[in-house]
């Protein structure tokens, strides 16, 4: 019973001193943990070295900013706009 309790209390993910960077303990691999458009995304940085993981994390942050700065496409409407178009065609 003692072994089972130790397994449950052991932490699999460790925080690092850097934001959005976590380490998976069993493999030692670093992962990015980033929220993009309200979704939490965890991606492997494919390294077990902290300095390399930090550099790779910076490239992911740039990618996130690029995605968030995109303007809505021409087919995305606010509800009020879509309702006005629907009513115009329904009449």
PDB file of C-alpha atoms in Angstrom:
ATOM      1  CA  UNK A   1       0.000   0.000   0.000  1.00  0.00           C
ATOM      2  CA  UNK A   2       2.904   2.357   0.694  1.00  0.00           C
ATOM      3  CA  UNK A   3       4.270   2.023  -2.856  1.00  0.00           C
ATOM      4  CA  UNK A   4       0.893   2.917  -4.295  1.00  0.00           C
ATOM      5  CA  UNK A   5       0.664   6.112  -2.236  1.00  0.00           C
ATOM      6  CA  UNK A   6       4.165   7.185  -3.267  1.00  0.00           C
ATOM      7  CA  UNK A   7       3.269   6.744  -6.935  1.00  0.00           C
ATOM      8  CA  UNK A   8       0.207   8.955  -6.575  1.00  0.00           C
ATOM      9  CA  UNK A   9       1.999  11.688  -4.673  1.00  0.00           C
ATOM     10  CA  UNK A  10       4.979  11.802  -7.042  1.00  0.00           C
ATOM     11  CA  UNK A  11       4.779  14.824  -9.350  1.00  0.00           C
ATOM     12  CA  UNK A  12       5.101  14.018 -13.044  1.00  0.00           C
ATOM     13  CA  UNK A  13       5.302  17.644 -14.211  1.00  0.00           C
ATOM     14  CA  UNK A  14       7.744  20.118 -12.686  1.00  0.00           C
ATOM     15  CA  UNK A  15       7.578  23.863 -13.071  1.00  0.00           C
ATOM     16  CA  UNK A  16      10.682  25.704 -14.187  1.00  0.00           C
ATOM     17  CA  UNK A  17      11.866  29.226 -13.386  1.00  0.00           C
ATOM     18  CA  UNK A  18      10.623  30.286 -16.827  1.00  0.00           C
ATOM     19  CA  UNK A  19       7.005  30.985 -17.745  1.00  0.00           C
ATOM     20  CA  UNK A  20       5.232  28.458 -19.997  1.00  0.00           C
ATOM     21  CA  UNK A  21       7.990  25.868 -19.590  1.00  0.00           C
ATOM     22  CA  UNK A  22       7.469  22.553 -17.754  1.00  0.00           C
ATOM     23  CA  UNK A  23       9.502  19.362 -17.468  1.00  0.00           C
ATOM     24  CA  UNK A  24       8.123  15.821 -17.655  1.00  0.00           C
ATOM     25  CA  UNK A  25       9.991  14.009 -14.870  1.00  0.00           C
ATOM     26  CA  UNK A  26      10.052  10.373 -16.138  1.00  0.00           C
ATOM     27  CA  UNK A  27      11.728  11.284 -19.447  1.00  0.00           C
ATOM     28  CA  UNK A  28      13.341  14.604 -18.501  1.00  0.00           C
ATOM     29  CA  UNK A  29      11.973  16.246 -21.665  1.00  0.00           C
ATOM     30  CA  UNK A  30      10.853  19.891 -21.569  1.00  0.00           C
ATOM     31  CA  UNK A  31       7.441  20.962 -22.855  1.00  0.00           C
ATOM     32  CA  UNK A  32       5.889  24.311 -23.651  1.00  0.00           C
ATOM     33  CA  UNK A  33       2.529  24.989 -22.047  1.00  0.00           C
ATOM     34  CA  UNK A  34       0.897  27.869 -23.908  1.00  0.00           C
ATOM     35  CA  UNK A  35      -2.663  29.138 -24.110  1.00  0.00           C
ATOM     36  CA  UNK A  36      -3.666  30.160 -27.656  1.00  0.00           C
ATOM     37  CA  UNK A  37      -7.156  31.461 -28.390  1.00  0.00           C
ATOM     38  CA  UNK A  38      -8.440  30.049 -25.108  1.00  0.00           C
ATOM     39  CA  UNK A  39      -7.014  26.551 -25.672  1.00  0.00           C
ATOM     40  CA  UNK A  40      -4.211  25.101 -23.586  1.00  0.00           C
ATOM     41  CA  UNK A  41      -1.546  23.579 -25.819  1.00  0.00           C
ATOM     42  CA  UNK A  42       1.339  21.464 -24.531  1.00  0.00           C
ATOM     43  CA  UNK A  43       4.075  20.722 -27.060  1.00  0.00           C
ATOM     44  CA  UNK A  44       7.307  18.832 -26.685  1.00  0.00           C
ATOM     45  CA  UNK A  45      10.444  20.881 -27.159  1.00  0.00           C
ATOM     46  CA  UNK A  46      12.338  17.624 -27.833  1.00  0.00           C
ATOM     47  CA  UNK A  47      15.228  18.378 -25.500  1.00  0.00           C
ATOM     48  CA  UNK A  48      16.287  17.626 -21.957  1.00  0.00           C
ATOM     49  CA  UNK A  49      18.549  20.690 -21.703  1.00  0.00           C
ATOM     50  CA  UNK A  50      17.083  23.779 -20.046  1.00  0.00           C
ATOM     51  CA  UNK A  51      19.006  26.341 -22.129  1.00  0.00           C
ATOM     52  CA  UNK A  52      17.926  24.736 -25.420  1.00  0.00           C
ATOM     53  CA  UNK A  53      14.334  24.461 -24.192  1.00  0.00           C
ATOM     54  CA  UNK A  54      14.286  28.157 -23.325  1.00  0.00           C
ATOM     55  CA  UNK A  55      15.461  29.102 -26.847  1.00  0.00           C
ATOM     56  CA  UNK A  56      12.875  26.852 -28.490  1.00  0.00           C
ATOM     57  CA  UNK A  57      10.178  28.292 -26.242  1.00  0.00           C
ATOM     58  CA  UNK A  58      10.943  31.787 -27.522  1.00  0.00           C
ATOM     59  CA  UNK A  59      10.250  30.671 -31.106  1.00  0.00           C
ATOM     60  CA  UNK A  60       6.881  29.256 -30.024  1.00  0.00           C
ATOM     61  CA  UNK A  61       5.966  32.547 -28.350  1.00  0.00           C
ATOM     62  CA  UNK A  62       6.609  34.371 -31.633  1.00  0.00           C
ATOM     63  CA  UNK A  63       4.371  31.856 -33.417  1.00  0.00           C
ATOM     64  CA  UNK A  64       1.618  32.398 -30.845  1.00  0.00           C
ATOM     65  CA  UNK A  65       1.740  36.158 -31.337  1.00  0.00           C
ATOM     66  CA  UNK A  66       1.488  35.678 -35.095  1.00  0.00           C
ATOM     67  CA  UNK A  67      -1.603  33.484 -34.724  1.00  0.00           C
ATOM     68  CA  UNK A  68      -3.323  35.818 -32.258  1.00  0.00           C
ATOM     69  CA  UNK A  69      -2.706  38.892 -34.413  1.00  0.00           C
ATOM     70  CA  UNK A  70      -4.544  37.466 -37.431  1.00  0.00           C
ATOM     71  CA  UNK A  71      -7.649  39.383 -38.407  1.00  0.00           C
ATOM     72  CA  UNK A  72     -10.949  37.499 -38.633  1.00  0.00           C
ATOM     73  CA  UNK A  73     -11.586  36.104 -42.079  1.00  0.00           C
ATOM     74  CA  UNK A  74     -14.195  37.596 -44.381  1.00  0.00           C
ATOM     75  CA  UNK A  75     -16.643  34.795 -43.496  1.00  0.00           C
ATOM     76  CA  UNK A  76     -16.646  35.432 -39.754  1.00  0.00           C
ATOM     77  CA  UNK A  77     -19.510  37.675 -38.649  1.00  0.00           C
ATOM     78  CA  UNK A  78     -20.805  38.987 -35.391  1.00  0.00           C
ATOM     79  CA  UNK A  79     -24.189  37.514 -34.496  1.00  0.00           C
ATOM     80  CA  UNK A  80     -26.011  40.778 -35.199  1.00  0.00           C
ATOM     81  CA  UNK A  81     -24.504  41.002 -38.697  1.00  0.00           C
ATOM     82  CA  UNK A  82     -25.410  37.394 -39.486  1.00  0.00           C
ATOM     83  CA  UNK A  83     -28.958  37.946 -38.217  1.00  0.00           C
ATOM     84  CA  UNK A  84     -29.367  41.031 -40.439  1.00  0.00           C
ATOM     85  CA  UNK A  85     -28.182  39.085 -43.495  1.00  0.00           C
ATOM     86  CA  UNK A  86     -30.516  36.197 -42.654  1.00  0.00           C
ATOM     87  CA  UNK A  87     -33.518  38.527 -42.264  1.00  0.00           C
ATOM     88  CA  UNK A  88     -32.698  40.287 -45.541  1.00  0.00           C
ATOM     89  CA  UNK A  89     -32.766  36.982 -47.434  1.00  0.00           C
ATOM     90  CA  UNK A  90     -35.774  35.611 -45.545  1.00  0.00           C
ATOM     91  CA  UNK A  91     -38.025  38.497 -46.568  1.00  0.00           C
TER      92      UNK A  91
END
